[in-house]
mmCIF file of C-alpha atoms in Angstrom:
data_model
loop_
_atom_site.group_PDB
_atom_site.id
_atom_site.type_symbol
_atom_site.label_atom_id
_atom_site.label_comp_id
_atom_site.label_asym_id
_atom_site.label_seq_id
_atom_site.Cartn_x
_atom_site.Cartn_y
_atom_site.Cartn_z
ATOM 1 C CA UNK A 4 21.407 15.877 5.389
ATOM 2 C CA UNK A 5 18.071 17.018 3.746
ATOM 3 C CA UNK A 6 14.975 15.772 4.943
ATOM 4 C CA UNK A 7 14.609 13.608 1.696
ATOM 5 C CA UNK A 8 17.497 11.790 2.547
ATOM 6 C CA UNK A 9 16.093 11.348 6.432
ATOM 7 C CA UNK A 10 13.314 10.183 5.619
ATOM 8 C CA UNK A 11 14.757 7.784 2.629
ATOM 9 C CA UNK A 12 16.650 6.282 5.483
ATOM 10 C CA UNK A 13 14.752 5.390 7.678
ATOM 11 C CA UNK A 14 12.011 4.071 4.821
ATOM 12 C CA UNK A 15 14.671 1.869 4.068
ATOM 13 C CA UNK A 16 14.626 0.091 7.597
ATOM 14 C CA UNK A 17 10.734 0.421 7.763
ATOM 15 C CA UNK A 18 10.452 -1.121 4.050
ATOM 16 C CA UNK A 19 13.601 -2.189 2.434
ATOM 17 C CA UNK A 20 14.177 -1.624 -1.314
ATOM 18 C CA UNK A 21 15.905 -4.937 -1.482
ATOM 19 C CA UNK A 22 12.330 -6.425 -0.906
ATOM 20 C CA UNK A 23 10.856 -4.796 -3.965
ATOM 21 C CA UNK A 24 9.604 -6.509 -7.011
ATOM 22 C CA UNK A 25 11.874 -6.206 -9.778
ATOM 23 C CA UNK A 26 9.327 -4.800 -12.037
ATOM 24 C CA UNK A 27 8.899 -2.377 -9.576
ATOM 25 C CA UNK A 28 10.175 1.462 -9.080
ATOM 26 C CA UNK A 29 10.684 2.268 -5.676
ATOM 27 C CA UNK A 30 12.959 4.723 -3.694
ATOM 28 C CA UNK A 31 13.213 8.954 -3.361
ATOM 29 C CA UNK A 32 11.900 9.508 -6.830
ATOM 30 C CA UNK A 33 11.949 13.370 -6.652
ATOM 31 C CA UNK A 34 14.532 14.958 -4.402
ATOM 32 C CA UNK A 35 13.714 18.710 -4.040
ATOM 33 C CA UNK A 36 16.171 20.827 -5.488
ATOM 34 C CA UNK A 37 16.042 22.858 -2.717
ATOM 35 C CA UNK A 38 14.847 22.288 0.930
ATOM 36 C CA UNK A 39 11.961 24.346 2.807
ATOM 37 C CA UNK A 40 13.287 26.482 5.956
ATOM 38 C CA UNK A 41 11.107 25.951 8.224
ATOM 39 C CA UNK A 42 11.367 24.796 11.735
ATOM 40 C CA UNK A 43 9.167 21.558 11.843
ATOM 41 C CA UNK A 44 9.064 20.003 8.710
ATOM 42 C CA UNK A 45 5.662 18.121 7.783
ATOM 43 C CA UNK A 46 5.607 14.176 5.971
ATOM 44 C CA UNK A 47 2.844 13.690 3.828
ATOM 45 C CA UNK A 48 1.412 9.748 3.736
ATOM 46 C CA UNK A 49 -1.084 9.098 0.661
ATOM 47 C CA UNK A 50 -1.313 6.047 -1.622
ATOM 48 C CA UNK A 51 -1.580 8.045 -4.641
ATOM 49 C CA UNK A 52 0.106 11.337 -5.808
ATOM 50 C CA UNK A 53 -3.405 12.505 -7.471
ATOM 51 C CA UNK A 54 -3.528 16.709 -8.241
ATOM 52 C CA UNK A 55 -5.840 17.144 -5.099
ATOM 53 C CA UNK A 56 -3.297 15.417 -3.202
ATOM 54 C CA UNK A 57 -0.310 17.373 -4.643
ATOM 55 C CA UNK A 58 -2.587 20.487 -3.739
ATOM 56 C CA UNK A 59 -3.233 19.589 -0.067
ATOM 57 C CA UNK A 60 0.630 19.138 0.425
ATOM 58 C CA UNK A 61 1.218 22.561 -0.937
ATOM 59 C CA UNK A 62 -1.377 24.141 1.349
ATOM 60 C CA UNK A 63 -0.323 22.028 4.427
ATOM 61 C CA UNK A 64 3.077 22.782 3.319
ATOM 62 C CA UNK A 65 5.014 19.029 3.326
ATOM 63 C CA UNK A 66 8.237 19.283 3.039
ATOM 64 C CA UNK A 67 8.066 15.456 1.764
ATOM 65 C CA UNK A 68 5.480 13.178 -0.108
ATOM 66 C CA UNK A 69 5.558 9.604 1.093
ATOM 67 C CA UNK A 70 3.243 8.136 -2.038
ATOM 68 C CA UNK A 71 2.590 4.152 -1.660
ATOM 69 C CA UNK A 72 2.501 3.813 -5.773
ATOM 70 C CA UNK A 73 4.996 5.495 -7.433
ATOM 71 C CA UNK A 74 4.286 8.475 -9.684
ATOM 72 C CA UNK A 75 7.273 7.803 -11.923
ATOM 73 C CA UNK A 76 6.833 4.347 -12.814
ATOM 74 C CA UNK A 77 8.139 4.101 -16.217
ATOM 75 C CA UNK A 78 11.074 5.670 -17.980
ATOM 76 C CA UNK A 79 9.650 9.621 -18.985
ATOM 77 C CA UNK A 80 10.584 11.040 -22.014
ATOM 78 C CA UNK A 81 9.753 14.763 -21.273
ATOM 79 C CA UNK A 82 8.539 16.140 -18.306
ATOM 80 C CA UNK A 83 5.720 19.058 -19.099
ATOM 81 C CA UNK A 84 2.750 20.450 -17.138
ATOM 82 C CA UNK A 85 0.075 18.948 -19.715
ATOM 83 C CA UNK A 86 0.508 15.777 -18.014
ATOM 84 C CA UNK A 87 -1.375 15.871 -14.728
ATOM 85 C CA UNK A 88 1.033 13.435 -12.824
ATOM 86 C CA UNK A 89 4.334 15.167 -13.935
ATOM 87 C CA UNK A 90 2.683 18.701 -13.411
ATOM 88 C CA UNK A 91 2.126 17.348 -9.427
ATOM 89 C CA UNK A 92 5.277 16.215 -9.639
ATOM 90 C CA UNK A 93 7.166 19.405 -11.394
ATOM 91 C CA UNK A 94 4.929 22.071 -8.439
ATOM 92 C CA UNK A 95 6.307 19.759 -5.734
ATOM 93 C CA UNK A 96 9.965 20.372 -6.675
ATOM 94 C CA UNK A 97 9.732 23.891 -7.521
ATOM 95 C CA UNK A 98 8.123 24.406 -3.530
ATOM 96 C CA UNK A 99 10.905 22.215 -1.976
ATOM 97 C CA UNK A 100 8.635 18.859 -1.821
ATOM 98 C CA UNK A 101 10.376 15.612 -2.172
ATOM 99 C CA UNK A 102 8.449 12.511 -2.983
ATOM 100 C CA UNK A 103 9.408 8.896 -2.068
ATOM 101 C CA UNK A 104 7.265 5.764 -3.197
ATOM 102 C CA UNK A 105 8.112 2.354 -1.092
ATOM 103 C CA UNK A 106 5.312 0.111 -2.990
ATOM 104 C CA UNK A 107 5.658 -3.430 -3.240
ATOM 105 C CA UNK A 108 8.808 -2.981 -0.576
ATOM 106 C CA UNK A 109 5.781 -2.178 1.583
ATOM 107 C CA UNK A 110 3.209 -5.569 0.528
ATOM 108 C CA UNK A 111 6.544 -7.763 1.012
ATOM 109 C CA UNK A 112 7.939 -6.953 4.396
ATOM 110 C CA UNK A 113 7.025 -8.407 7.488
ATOM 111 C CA UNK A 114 4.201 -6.544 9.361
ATOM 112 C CA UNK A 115 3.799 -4.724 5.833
ATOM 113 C CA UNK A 116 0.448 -4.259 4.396
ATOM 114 C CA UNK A 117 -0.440 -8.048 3.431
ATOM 115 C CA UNK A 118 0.191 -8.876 6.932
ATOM 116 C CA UNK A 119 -1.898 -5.940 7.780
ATOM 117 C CA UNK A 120 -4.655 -7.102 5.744
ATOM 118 C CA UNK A 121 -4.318 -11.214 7.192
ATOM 119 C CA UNK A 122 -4.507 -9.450 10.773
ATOM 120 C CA UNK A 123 -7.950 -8.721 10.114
ATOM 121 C CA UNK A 124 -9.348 -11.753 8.964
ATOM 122 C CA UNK A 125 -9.235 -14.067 12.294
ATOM 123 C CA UNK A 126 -6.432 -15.966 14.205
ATOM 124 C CA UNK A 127 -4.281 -18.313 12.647
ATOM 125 C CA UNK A 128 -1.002 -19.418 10.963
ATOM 126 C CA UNK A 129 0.312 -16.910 8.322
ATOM 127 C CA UNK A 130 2.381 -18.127 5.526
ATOM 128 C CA UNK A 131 4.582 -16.663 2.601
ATOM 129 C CA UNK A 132 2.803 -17.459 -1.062
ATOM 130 C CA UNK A 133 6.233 -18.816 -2.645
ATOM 131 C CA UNK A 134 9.754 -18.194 -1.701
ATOM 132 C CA UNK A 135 11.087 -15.753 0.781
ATOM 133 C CA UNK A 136 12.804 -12.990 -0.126
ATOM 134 C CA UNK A 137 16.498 -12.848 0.274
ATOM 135 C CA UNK A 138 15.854 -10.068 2.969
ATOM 136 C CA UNK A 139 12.701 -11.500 4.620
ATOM 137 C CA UNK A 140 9.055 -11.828 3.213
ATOM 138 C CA UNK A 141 7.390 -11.760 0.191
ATOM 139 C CA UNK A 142 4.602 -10.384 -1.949
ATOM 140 C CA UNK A 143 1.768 -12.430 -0.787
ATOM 141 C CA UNK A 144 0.690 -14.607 2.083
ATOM 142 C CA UNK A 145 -1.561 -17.410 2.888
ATOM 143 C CA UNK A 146 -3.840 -17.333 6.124
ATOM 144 C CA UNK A 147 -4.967 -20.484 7.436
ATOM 145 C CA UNK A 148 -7.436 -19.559 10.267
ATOM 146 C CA UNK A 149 -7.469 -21.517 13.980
ATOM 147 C CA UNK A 150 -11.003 -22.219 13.330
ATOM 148 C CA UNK A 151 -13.310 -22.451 10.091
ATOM 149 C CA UNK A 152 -15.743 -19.968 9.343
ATOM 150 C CA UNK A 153 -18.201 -19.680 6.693
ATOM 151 C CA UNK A 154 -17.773 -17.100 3.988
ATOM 152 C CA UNK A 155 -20.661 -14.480 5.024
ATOM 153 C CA UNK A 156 -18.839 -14.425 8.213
ATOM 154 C CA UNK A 157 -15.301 -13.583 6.279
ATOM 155 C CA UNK A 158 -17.141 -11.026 4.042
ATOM 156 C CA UNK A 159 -18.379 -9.187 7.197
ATOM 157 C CA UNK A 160 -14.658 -9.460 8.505
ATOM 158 C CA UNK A 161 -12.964 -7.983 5.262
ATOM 159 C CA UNK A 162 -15.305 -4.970 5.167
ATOM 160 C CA UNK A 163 -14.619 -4.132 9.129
ATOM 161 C CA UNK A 164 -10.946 -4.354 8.725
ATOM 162 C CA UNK A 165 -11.118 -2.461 5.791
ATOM 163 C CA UNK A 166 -14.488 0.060 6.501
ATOM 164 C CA UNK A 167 -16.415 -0.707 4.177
ATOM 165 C CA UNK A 168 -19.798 -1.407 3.339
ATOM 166 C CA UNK A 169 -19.617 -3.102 0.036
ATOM 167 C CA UNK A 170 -17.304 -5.578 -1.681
ATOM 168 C CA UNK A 171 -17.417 -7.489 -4.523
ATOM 169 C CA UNK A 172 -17.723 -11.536 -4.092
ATOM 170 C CA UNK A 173 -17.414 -14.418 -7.099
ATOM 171 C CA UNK A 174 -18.872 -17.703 -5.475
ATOM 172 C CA UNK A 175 -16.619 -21.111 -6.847
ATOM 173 C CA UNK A 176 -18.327 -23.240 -9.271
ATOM 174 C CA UNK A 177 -17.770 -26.307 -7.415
ATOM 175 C CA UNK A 178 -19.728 -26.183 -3.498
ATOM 176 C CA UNK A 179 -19.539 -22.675 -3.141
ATOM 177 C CA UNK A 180 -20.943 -22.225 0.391
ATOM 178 C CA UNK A 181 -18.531 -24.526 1.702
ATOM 179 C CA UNK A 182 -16.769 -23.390 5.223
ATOM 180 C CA UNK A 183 -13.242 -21.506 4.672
ATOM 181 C CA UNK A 184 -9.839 -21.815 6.244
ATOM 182 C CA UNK A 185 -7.892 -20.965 3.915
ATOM 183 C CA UNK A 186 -7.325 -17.210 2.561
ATOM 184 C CA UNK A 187 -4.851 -16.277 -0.137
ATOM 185 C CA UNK A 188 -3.826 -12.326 0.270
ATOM 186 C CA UNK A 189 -2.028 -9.771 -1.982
ATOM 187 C CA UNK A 190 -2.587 -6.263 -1.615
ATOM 188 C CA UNK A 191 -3.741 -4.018 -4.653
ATOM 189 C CA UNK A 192 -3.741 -6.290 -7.807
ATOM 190 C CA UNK A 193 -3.731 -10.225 -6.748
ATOM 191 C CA UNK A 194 -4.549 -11.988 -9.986
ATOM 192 C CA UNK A 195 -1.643 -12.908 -11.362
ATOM 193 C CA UNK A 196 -0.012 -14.018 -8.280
ATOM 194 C CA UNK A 197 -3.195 -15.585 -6.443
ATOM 195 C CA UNK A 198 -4.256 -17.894 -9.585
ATOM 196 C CA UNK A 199 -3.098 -21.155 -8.799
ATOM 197 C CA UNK A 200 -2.355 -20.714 -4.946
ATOM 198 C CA UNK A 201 -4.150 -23.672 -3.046
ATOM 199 C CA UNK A 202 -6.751 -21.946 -0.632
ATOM 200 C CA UNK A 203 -10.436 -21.656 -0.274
ATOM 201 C CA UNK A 204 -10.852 -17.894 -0.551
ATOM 202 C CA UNK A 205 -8.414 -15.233 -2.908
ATOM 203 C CA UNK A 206 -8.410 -11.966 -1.237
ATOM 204 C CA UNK A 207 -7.404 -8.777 -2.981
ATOM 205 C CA UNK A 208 -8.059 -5.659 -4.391
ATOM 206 C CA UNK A 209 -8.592 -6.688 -7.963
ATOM 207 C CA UNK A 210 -8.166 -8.982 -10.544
ATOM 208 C CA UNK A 211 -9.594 -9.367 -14.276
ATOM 209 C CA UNK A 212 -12.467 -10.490 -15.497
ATOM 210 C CA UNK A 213 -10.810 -13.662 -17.023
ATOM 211 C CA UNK A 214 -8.809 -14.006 -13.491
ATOM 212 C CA UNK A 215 -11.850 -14.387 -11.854
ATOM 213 C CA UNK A 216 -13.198 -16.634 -13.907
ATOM 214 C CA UNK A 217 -10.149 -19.016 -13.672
ATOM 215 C CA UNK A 218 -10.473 -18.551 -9.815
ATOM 216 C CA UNK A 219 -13.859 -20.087 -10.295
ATOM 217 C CA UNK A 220 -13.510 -22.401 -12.125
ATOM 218 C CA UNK A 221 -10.655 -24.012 -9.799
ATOM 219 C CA UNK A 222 -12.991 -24.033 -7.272
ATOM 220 C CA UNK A 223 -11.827 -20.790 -5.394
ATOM 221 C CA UNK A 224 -13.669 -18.317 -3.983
ATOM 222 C CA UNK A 225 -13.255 -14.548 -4.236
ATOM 223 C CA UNK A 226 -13.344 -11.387 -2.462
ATOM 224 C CA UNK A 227 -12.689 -8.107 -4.021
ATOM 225 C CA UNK A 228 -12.336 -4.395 -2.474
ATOM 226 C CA UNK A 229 -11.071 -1.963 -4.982
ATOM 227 C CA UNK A 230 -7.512 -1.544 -5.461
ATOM 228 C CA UNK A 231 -7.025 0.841 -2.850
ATOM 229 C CA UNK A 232 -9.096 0.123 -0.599
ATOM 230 C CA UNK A 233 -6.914 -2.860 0.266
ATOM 231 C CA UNK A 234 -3.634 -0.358 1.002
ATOM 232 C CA UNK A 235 -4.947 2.991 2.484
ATOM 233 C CA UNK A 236 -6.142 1.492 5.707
ATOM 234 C CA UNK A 237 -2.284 0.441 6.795
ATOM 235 C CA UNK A 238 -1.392 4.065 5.970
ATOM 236 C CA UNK A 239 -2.174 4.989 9.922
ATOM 237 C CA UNK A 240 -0.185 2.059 10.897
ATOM 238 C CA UNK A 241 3.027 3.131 8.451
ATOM 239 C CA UNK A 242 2.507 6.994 10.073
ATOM 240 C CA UNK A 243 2.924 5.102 13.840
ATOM 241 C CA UNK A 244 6.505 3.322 12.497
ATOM 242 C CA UNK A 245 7.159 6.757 10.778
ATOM 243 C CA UNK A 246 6.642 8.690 14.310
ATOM 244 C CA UNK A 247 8.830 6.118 16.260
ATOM 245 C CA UNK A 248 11.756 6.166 13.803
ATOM 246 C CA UNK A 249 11.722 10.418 13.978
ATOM 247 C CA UNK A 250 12.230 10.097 17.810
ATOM 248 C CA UNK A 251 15.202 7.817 17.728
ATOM 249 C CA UNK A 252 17.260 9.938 15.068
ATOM 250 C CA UNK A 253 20.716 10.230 16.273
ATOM 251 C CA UNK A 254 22.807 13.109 15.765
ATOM 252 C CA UNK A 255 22.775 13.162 11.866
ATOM 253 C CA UNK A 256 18.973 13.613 11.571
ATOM 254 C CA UNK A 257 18.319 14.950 14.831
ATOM 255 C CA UNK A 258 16.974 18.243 13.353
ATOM 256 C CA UNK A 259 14.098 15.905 11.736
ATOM 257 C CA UNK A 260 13.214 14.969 15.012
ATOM 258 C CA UNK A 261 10.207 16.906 15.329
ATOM 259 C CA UNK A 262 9.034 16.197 12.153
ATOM 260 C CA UNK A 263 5.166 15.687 12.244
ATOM 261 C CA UNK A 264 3.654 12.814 9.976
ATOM 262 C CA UNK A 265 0.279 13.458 8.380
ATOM 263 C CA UNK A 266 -2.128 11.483 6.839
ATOM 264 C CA UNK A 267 -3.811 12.625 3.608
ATOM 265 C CA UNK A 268 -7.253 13.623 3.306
ATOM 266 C CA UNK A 269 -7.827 14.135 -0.500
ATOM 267 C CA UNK A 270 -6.363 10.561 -1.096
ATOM 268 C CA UNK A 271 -9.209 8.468 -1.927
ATOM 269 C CA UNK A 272 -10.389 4.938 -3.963
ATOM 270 C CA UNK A 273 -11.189 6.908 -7.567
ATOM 271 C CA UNK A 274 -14.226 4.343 -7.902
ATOM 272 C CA UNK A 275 -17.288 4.643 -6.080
ATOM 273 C CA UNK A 276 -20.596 2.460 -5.822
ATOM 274 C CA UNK A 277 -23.781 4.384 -7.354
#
């Protein structure tokens, strides 16, 4: 078994591809033609497959790319090196790097990233937003806190859990300062799943200019972070599952065992404050 396929596996019970949106592409997009020979193998955790990241896994050297957002996402038509993205991708496979992408498989399981992000907002009851999933979860929840709070104090929260020292905030039209219990959550890009979702606060990376004004105008209030800035903070707790997967293998995968899991340091939000 190659390390790609190790790794795939045990992804799969960490994140299951079953829990996926259907819009979504998900899975071991690139699978190395040929794999590295090298005694410990090295895992590679990022959130996006940028050049500088694709550089830093040649130098460590990974011998796999775990990328939260996947760099294939729709159907290519030619693979070339004057594309930035499929370059990354075409210098991983000729050094023997595979690259996996488990995306909204991540947001949707239980003790995934939205759950991640609720776990840092207070004590309280989480909920699913909509139906579960067949296979458990779902791509958003609902926190409703133990004990109100105003929303200064659940600004100050978000940017602790998340370390940061600015967000953006849209007050509602209608009694803005009023106390919250209610927080609607979606990693990454909430807007189209948040509108219309009964709570006092939407909570996610981004939405559009229009979706916040809807939000609003319904009398919701709304806290945004940055795309990524809402997933790259679980990354840490997805390298822990990672870790404690490797040192169960059983005999098939045992020569994975001593894989070591590595967090990226060229991944970063693209957008900075100035």
């Amino acid at each position: 078994m190659s390390i790609a396929r190790c790794v795939s596996k045990i992804m799969d019970r960490i994140a299951p591809l079953t829990l996926a949106e259907k819009w979504d592409n998900v899975g071991l997009l690139l699978e190395a033609p040929h794999q590295q020979q090298r005694s410990t193998q090295k895992i590679l955790l990022t959130i996006d497959l940028t050049t500088r990241v694709a550089d830093e896994a040649l130098s460590l050297p990974a011998s796999m790319i775990i990328a939260y957002h996947p760099p294939i996402f729709k159907p290519l038509s030619s693979m070339t090196l004057s594309n930035p993205i499929q370059a990354s991708l075409l210098r991983c496979a000729a050094a023997g790097i595979s690259v996996y992408s488990p995306h909204s498989a991540l947001d949707s399981v239980y003790g995934g990233i939205n759950d991640w992000l609720a776990s840092g907002l207070g004590s309280g009851r989480v909920a699913l937003i909509g139906d579960e999933h067949p296979g458990g979860g779902g791509p958003g929840r609902i926190l409703k806190l133990d004990e109100k709070t105003t929303l200064s104090s659940l600004q100050e929260r978000v940017k602790k859990h998340l370390g940061l020292t600015q967000i953006q905030v849209a007050l509602a039209i209608d009694n803005p300062i009023k106390e919250v219990q209610s927080v609607a959550i979606c990693a990454g890009s909430g807007g189209s799943l948040l509108l219309g979702v009964d709570a006092d606060v939407y909570f996610t990376g981004e939405m559009s200019h229009h979706e916040v004004l809807a939000a609003i105008a319904s009398g919701r209030n709304v806290i945004l972070c940055g795309h990524t800035n809402t997933e790259r903070g679980y990354l840490p707790v997805l390298a822990s599952k990672l870790r404690a997967e490797l040192a169960k293998l059983d005999s098939e995968g045992k020569e994975f065992e001593a894989a070591s899991v590595h967090i990226s340091q060229e991944d970063r939000h693209p957008l900075d404050f100035v």
